[in-house]
Tab-separated table of C-alpha atoms in Angstrom:
chain	number	residue	atom	x	y	z
Q	1	UNK	CA	44.477	-23.421	54.348
Q	2	UNK	CA	41.444	-21.806	55.845
Q	3	UNK	CA	39.036	-20.466	53.242
Q	4	UNK	CA	38.426	-16.763	53.510
Q	5	UNK	CA	35.015	-15.745	54.788
Q	6	UNK	CA	35.632	-12.014	54.486
Q	7	UNK	CA	32.505	-11.027	52.552
Q	8	UNK	CA	32.164	-7.515	53.858
Q	9	UNK	CA	29.397	-5.427	52.201
Q	10	UNK	CA	30.319	-2.508	49.995
Q	11	UNK	CA	30.586	0.867	51.622
Q	12	UNK	CA	27.830	3.401	50.983
Q	13	UNK	CA	30.033	5.233	48.475
Q	14	UNK	CA	30.825	2.036	46.581
Q	15	UNK	CA	27.157	0.996	46.544
Q	16	UNK	CA	26.180	4.391	45.134
Q	17	UNK	CA	28.942	4.209	42.501
Q	18	UNK	CA	27.881	0.711	41.478
Q	19	UNK	CA	24.229	1.759	41.105
Q	20	UNK	CA	25.219	4.757	39.000
Q	21	UNK	CA	27.443	2.586	36.786
Q	22	UNK	CA	24.679	0.055	36.201
Q	23	UNK	CA	22.200	2.837	35.490
Q	24	UNK	CA	24.512	4.266	32.835
Q	25	UNK	CA	25.019	0.844	31.239
Q	26	UNK	CA	21.252	0.214	31.217
Q	27	UNK	CA	20.599	3.604	29.643
Q	28	UNK	CA	23.182	3.030	26.916
Q	29	UNK	CA	21.763	-0.411	26.108
Q	30	UNK	CA	18.217	1.015	25.983
Q	31	UNK	CA	19.279	3.754	23.591
Q	32	UNK	CA	20.986	1.206	21.319
Q	33	UNK	CA	17.942	-1.096	21.300
Q	34	UNK	CA	15.552	1.763	20.528
Q	35	UNK	CA	17.796	3.108	17.778
Q	36	UNK	CA	17.936	-0.305	16.109
Q	37	UNK	CA	14.208	-1.024	16.362
Q	38	UNK	CA	12.633	2.324	15.478
Q	39	UNK	CA	12.208	2.868	11.708
Q	40	UNK	CA	12.282	6.650	12.094
Q	41	UNK	CA	15.936	6.592	13.117
Q	42	UNK	CA	17.273	4.053	10.635
Q	43	UNK	CA	20.006	6.067	8.956
Q	44	UNK	CA	22.466	3.818	7.133
Q	45	UNK	CA	21.464	3.327	3.462
Q	46	UNK	CA	22.222	-0.401	3.576
Q	47	UNK	CA	20.091	-0.800	6.700
Q	48	UNK	CA	17.207	1.166	5.199
Q	49	UNK	CA	17.372	-0.948	2.045
Q	50	UNK	CA	17.170	-4.122	4.128
Q	51	UNK	CA	14.220	-2.743	6.104
Q	52	UNK	CA	12.376	-1.983	2.856
Q	53	UNK	CA	12.925	-5.493	1.503
Q	54	UNK	CA	11.818	-6.987	4.822
Q	55	UNK	CA	8.702	-4.790	4.776
Q	56	UNK	CA	7.524	-6.074	1.413
Q	57	UNK	CA	8.246	-9.659	2.511
Q	58	UNK	CA	6.316	-9.167	5.767
Q	59	UNK	CA	3.350	-7.682	3.907
Q	60	UNK	CA	3.372	-10.623	1.523
Q	61	UNK	CA	3.433	-13.080	4.416
Q	62	UNK	CA	0.612	-11.155	6.129
Q	63	UNK	CA	-1.471	-11.507	2.963
Q	64	UNK	CA	-0.739	-15.233	2.871
Q	65	UNK	CA	-1.671	-15.574	6.552
Q	66	UNK	CA	-4.894	-13.705	5.849
Q	67	UNK	CA	-5.658	-16.144	3.040
Q	68	UNK	CA	-4.890	-19.129	5.275
Q	69	UNK	CA	-7.436	-17.943	7.850
Q	70	UNK	CA	-10.146	-16.652	5.501
Q	71	UNK	CA	-13.132	-18.524	4.171
Q	72	UNK	CA	-12.159	-19.912	0.797
Q	73	UNK	CA	-8.440	-19.263	1.432
Q	74	UNK	CA	-8.447	-15.981	-0.462
Q	75	UNK	CA	-6.645	-12.665	-0.142
Q	76	UNK	CA	-8.623	-9.562	0.780
Q	77	UNK	CA	-10.037	-7.714	-2.225
Q	78	UNK	CA	-8.162	-4.691	-3.502
Q	79	UNK	CA	-10.817	-2.567	-1.809
Q	80	UNK	CA	-14.000	-2.988	0.204
Q	81	UNK	CA	-16.963	-1.009	-1.233
Q	82	UNK	CA	-20.247	0.285	0.106
Q	83	UNK	CA	-23.595	-0.540	-1.507
Q	84	UNK	CA	-22.904	2.019	-4.237
Q	85	UNK	CA	-19.541	0.362	-4.980
Q	86	UNK	CA	-17.654	3.351	-3.587
Q	87	UNK	CA	-14.282	2.231	-2.234
Q	88	UNK	CA	-14.294	2.550	1.572
Q	89	UNK	CA	-11.416	0.408	2.845
Q	90	UNK	CA	-8.080	-0.911	1.585
Q	91	UNK	CA	-6.702	-4.421	1.710
Q	92	UNK	CA	-3.965	-2.896	3.892
Q	93	UNK	CA	-6.494	-2.238	6.660
Q	94	UNK	CA	-7.560	-5.886	6.458
Q	95	UNK	CA	-4.062	-7.260	7.126
Q	96	UNK	CA	-2.752	-4.755	9.675
Q	97	UNK	CA	-3.468	-7.226	12.477
Q	98	UNK	CA	-1.101	-9.710	10.811
Q	99	UNK	CA	1.701	-7.113	10.947
Q	100	UNK	CA	1.939	-7.082	14.757
Q	101	UNK	CA	-0.453	-4.127	14.984
Q	102	UNK	CA	-3.352	-5.720	16.931
Q	103	UNK	CA	-4.385	-2.433	18.567
Q	104	UNK	CA	-4.865	-0.753	15.181
Q	105	UNK	CA	-6.780	-3.754	13.843
Q	106	UNK	CA	-8.970	-3.830	16.939
Q	107	UNK	CA	-9.786	-0.111	16.909
Q	108	UNK	CA	-10.234	0.348	13.170
Q	109	UNK	CA	-13.890	1.003	12.337
Q	110	UNK	CA	-15.251	-0.755	9.279
Q	111	UNK	CA	-18.581	1.011	9.759
Q	112	UNK	CA	-17.122	4.294	8.528
Q	113	UNK	CA	-14.856	5.184	5.606
Q	114	UNK	CA	-11.078	4.915	5.911
Q	115	UNK	CA	-10.883	8.704	6.318
Q	116	UNK	CA	-13.883	9.039	8.633
Q	117	UNK	CA	-13.422	10.937	11.918
Q	118	UNK	CA	-12.584	7.926	14.092
Q	119	UNK	CA	-10.223	6.259	11.617
Q	120	UNK	CA	-8.485	9.563	10.919
Q	121	UNK	CA	-7.835	10.020	14.645
Q	122	UNK	CA	-6.648	6.425	14.885
Q	123	UNK	CA	-4.098	7.015	12.114
Q	124	UNK	CA	-2.691	9.927	14.109
Q	125	UNK	CA	-2.687	8.182	17.490
Q	126	UNK	CA	-1.314	4.796	16.372
Q	127	UNK	CA	1.050	5.203	13.399
Q	128	UNK	CA	1.747	2.059	11.379
Q	129	UNK	CA	5.370	1.797	10.215
Q	130	UNK	CA	5.225	-1.427	8.254
Q	131	UNK	CA	3.720	0.090	5.116
Q	132	UNK	CA	6.451	2.692	4.623
Q	133	UNK	CA	9.967	2.183	3.260
Q	134	UNK	CA	12.429	4.438	5.144
Q	135	UNK	CA	14.130	5.216	1.815
Q	136	UNK	CA	10.852	6.610	0.455
Q	137	UNK	CA	10.883	10.445	0.658
Q	138	UNK	CA	7.078	10.514	0.796
Q	139	UNK	CA	5.219	11.208	4.045
Q	140	UNK	CA	5.660	8.393	6.576
Q	141	UNK	CA	1.883	7.820	6.696
Q	142	UNK	CA	1.846	7.072	2.953
Q	143	UNK	CA	2.198	3.520	1.748
Q	144	UNK	CA	5.295	2.449	-0.160
Q	145	UNK	CA	3.668	-0.878	-1.044
Q	146	UNK	CA	0.839	-1.549	-3.474
Q	147	UNK	CA	-0.811	-4.349	-5.438
Q	148	UNK	CA	-1.602	-4.486	-9.146
Q	149	UNK	CA	-5.356	-4.201	-9.714
Q	150	UNK	CA	-6.866	-5.755	-12.831
Q	151	UNK	CA	-9.259	-8.420	-14.072
Q	152	UNK	CA	-6.531	-10.986	-14.649
Q	153	UNK	CA	-4.489	-10.297	-11.497
Q	154	UNK	CA	-4.749	-11.469	-7.900
Q	155	UNK	CA	-6.658	-8.278	-7.059
Q	156	UNK	CA	-9.555	-7.778	-9.501
Q	157	UNK	CA	-11.325	-4.909	-7.740
Q	158	UNK	CA	-13.890	-6.102	-5.191
Q	159	UNK	CA	-13.412	-9.800	-5.965
Q	160	UNK	CA	-11.237	-11.985	-3.756
Q	161	UNK	CA	-8.747	-14.449	-5.166
Q	162	UNK	CA	-6.199	-16.723	-3.565
Q	163	UNK	CA	-3.156	-18.832	-4.436
Q	164	UNK	CA	-5.447	-21.542	-5.818
Q	165	UNK	CA	-6.509	-19.166	-8.598
Q	166	UNK	CA	-2.986	-18.924	-10.010
Q	167	UNK	CA	-2.814	-20.935	-13.218
Q	168	UNK	CA	0.344	-19.603	-14.821
Q	169	UNK	CA	3.122	-22.049	-15.618
Q	170	UNK	CA	5.465	-20.685	-12.951
Q	171	UNK	CA	2.848	-20.887	-10.199
Q	172	UNK	CA	2.796	-18.730	-7.088
Q	173	UNK	CA	6.561	-18.252	-7.085
Q	174	UNK	CA	6.291	-16.541	-10.466
Q	175	UNK	CA	3.304	-14.279	-9.675
Q	176	UNK	CA	3.532	-10.788	-8.167
Q	177	UNK	CA	1.654	-10.387	-4.891
Q	178	UNK	CA	2.760	-6.950	-3.662
Q	179	UNK	CA	5.570	-4.577	-4.590
Q	180	UNK	CA	7.310	-1.366	-3.624
Q	181	UNK	CA	6.128	1.923	-5.153
Q	182	UNK	CA	7.801	4.986	-3.579
Q	183	UNK	CA	6.118	8.386	-3.614
Q	184	UNK	CA	2.690	6.832	-4.096
Q	185	UNK	CA	0.956	9.783	-2.460
Q	186	UNK	CA	-1.506	7.276	-0.980
Q	187	UNK	CA	-2.232	7.042	2.757
Q	188	UNK	CA	-1.812	3.463	3.923
Q	189	UNK	CA	-5.532	3.311	4.836
Q	190	UNK	CA	-6.627	4.726	1.482
Q	191	UNK	CA	-8.215	2.175	-0.920
Q	192	UNK	CA	-6.069	3.074	-3.923
Q	193	UNK	CA	-3.540	0.879	-5.737
Q	194	UNK	CA	-1.933	0.618	-9.155
Q	195	UNK	CA	-3.997	-0.357	-12.186
Q	196	UNK	CA	-2.481	-2.968	-14.469
Q	197	UNK	CA	-2.949	-0.749	-17.502
Q	198	UNK	CA	-0.777	1.950	-15.927
Q	199	UNK	CA	1.800	-0.467	-14.532
Q	200	UNK	CA	2.624	-2.017	-17.910
Q	201	UNK	CA	3.153	1.483	-19.287
Q	202	UNK	CA	5.700	2.124	-16.543
Q	203	UNK	CA	3.492	4.657	-14.752
Q	204	UNK	CA	2.796	4.946	-11.044
Q	205	UNK	CA	-0.419	6.023	-9.323
Q	206	UNK	CA	0.410	9.691	-9.808
Q	207	UNK	CA	0.899	9.179	-13.551
Q	208	UNK	CA	4.642	9.701	-13.250
Q	209	UNK	CA	7.158	7.095	-14.474
Q	210	UNK	CA	8.211	4.394	-12.031
Q	211	UNK	CA	10.914	5.453	-9.620
Q	212	UNK	CA	13.046	3.551	-7.135
Q	213	UNK	CA	13.598	4.115	-3.437
Q	214	UNK	CA	17.010	2.523	-3.977
Q	215	UNK	CA	18.936	4.403	-6.672
Q	216	UNK	CA	21.785	2.522	-8.250
Q	217	UNK	CA	25.414	3.193	-7.543
Q	218	UNK	CA	28.686	1.895	-8.887
Q	219	UNK	CA	28.033	-1.620	-10.156
Q	220	UNK	CA	24.435	-1.612	-8.900
Q	221	UNK	CA	21.043	-1.031	-10.539
Q	222	UNK	CA	18.160	0.979	-9.169
Q	223	UNK	CA	15.620	-1.623	-8.026
Q	224	UNK	CA	12.032	-2.198	-6.961
Q	225	UNK	CA	11.384	-4.791	-4.242
Q	226	UNK	CA	8.730	-7.419	-4.957
Q	227	UNK	CA	7.093	-10.170	-2.915
Q	228	UNK	CA	5.692	-13.104	-4.851
Q	229	UNK	CA	2.635	-15.179	-4.029
Q	230	UNK	CA	4.733	-17.939	-2.462
Q	231	UNK	CA	6.160	-15.471	0.091
Q	232	UNK	CA	9.662	-14.982	-1.301
Q	233	UNK	CA	10.917	-11.454	-2.012
Q	234	UNK	CA	13.555	-10.106	-4.363
Q	235	UNK	CA	14.755	-6.891	-5.982
Q	236	UNK	CA	13.919	-6.302	-9.657
Q	237	UNK	CA	15.860	-3.742	-11.762
Q	238	UNK	CA	13.843	-0.564	-12.244
Q	239	UNK	CA	14.614	-0.442	-15.971
Q	240	UNK	CA	12.921	-3.828	-16.465
Q	241	UNK	CA	9.985	-3.391	-14.132
Q	242	UNK	CA	7.172	-2.407	-16.514
Q	243	UNK	CA	7.865	-5.461	-18.682
Q	244	UNK	CA	8.253	-7.556	-15.536
Q	245	UNK	CA	4.770	-6.535	-14.352
Q	246	UNK	CA	3.310	-7.335	-17.761
Q	247	UNK	CA	4.659	-10.856	-17.485
Q	248	UNK	CA	4.301	-11.625	-13.778
Q	249	UNK	CA	1.215	-9.787	-12.495
Q	250	UNK	CA	-1.231	-12.047	-14.338
Q	251	UNK	CA	-2.646	-15.204	-12.785
Q	252	UNK	CA	-2.485	-17.156	-16.069
Q	253	UNK	CA	-0.527	-17.153	-19.302
Q	254	UNK	CA	-3.043	-15.308	-21.444
Q	255	UNK	CA	-1.382	-12.646	-23.565
Q	256	UNK	CA	-3.331	-9.740	-22.078
Q	257	UNK	CA	-5.892	-9.441	-19.269
Q	258	UNK	CA	-9.529	-8.669	-19.977
Q	259	UNK	CA	-10.154	-4.944	-19.315
Q	260	UNK	CA	-11.655	-4.363	-15.862
Q	261	UNK	CA	-13.977	-1.409	-15.407
Q	262	UNK	CA	-14.811	-2.125	-11.773
Q	263	UNK	CA	-11.664	-0.614	-10.266
Q	264	UNK	CA	-12.070	2.835	-8.694
């Protein structure tokens, strides 16, 4: 049997219809991709909760990557001061380049304060999503993630420490690196975090009791997401968190940290 060679081109009407159909399909796919990848439009509670847990894990991994590439293999200090020890920059500004935000890292000016004119414009022009949990009702420019600042923690003010400084029995996997604190009221560039003394009393930066971005439901506890110094992340029940910080924020097994008066 002779094979058919009737490969006639589509008519003008059919070509136009085909182009329109493909355009519609492309548009629909683009809308779906954007809706799944843009934090501002994450609507399902379960999805938002997953995003928040992934955020704290990504920040923890960014801190570990920073340590791997820094001299002495240390994390950034809690804050970078000027000659008068005034806090000018946050550790968050130091790791933003490790959170797939190279433009922000490149344009950030360390020669002026975090809220100087250039850096303030930068914060408006290039928003950073990775420091905000979509379940946090606070302003999207405010951080939902903080470190514990204290003499016996991984972030003792202007000093830099790394995984090698952890001497507690459980090691890095038992030591808090960064955790979720909704309604912090702190811009992500702002060099402010939570003091150990407040954390063990169950108080946030604002002086209000700890809250959760993930309220409990039937058969579920309200939780706070934590990333540990080995890079793993998990949810800790809100009701237990103050005691959890007291036990797991310290780098050794001393009963209480030495008071630190250097934190801003």
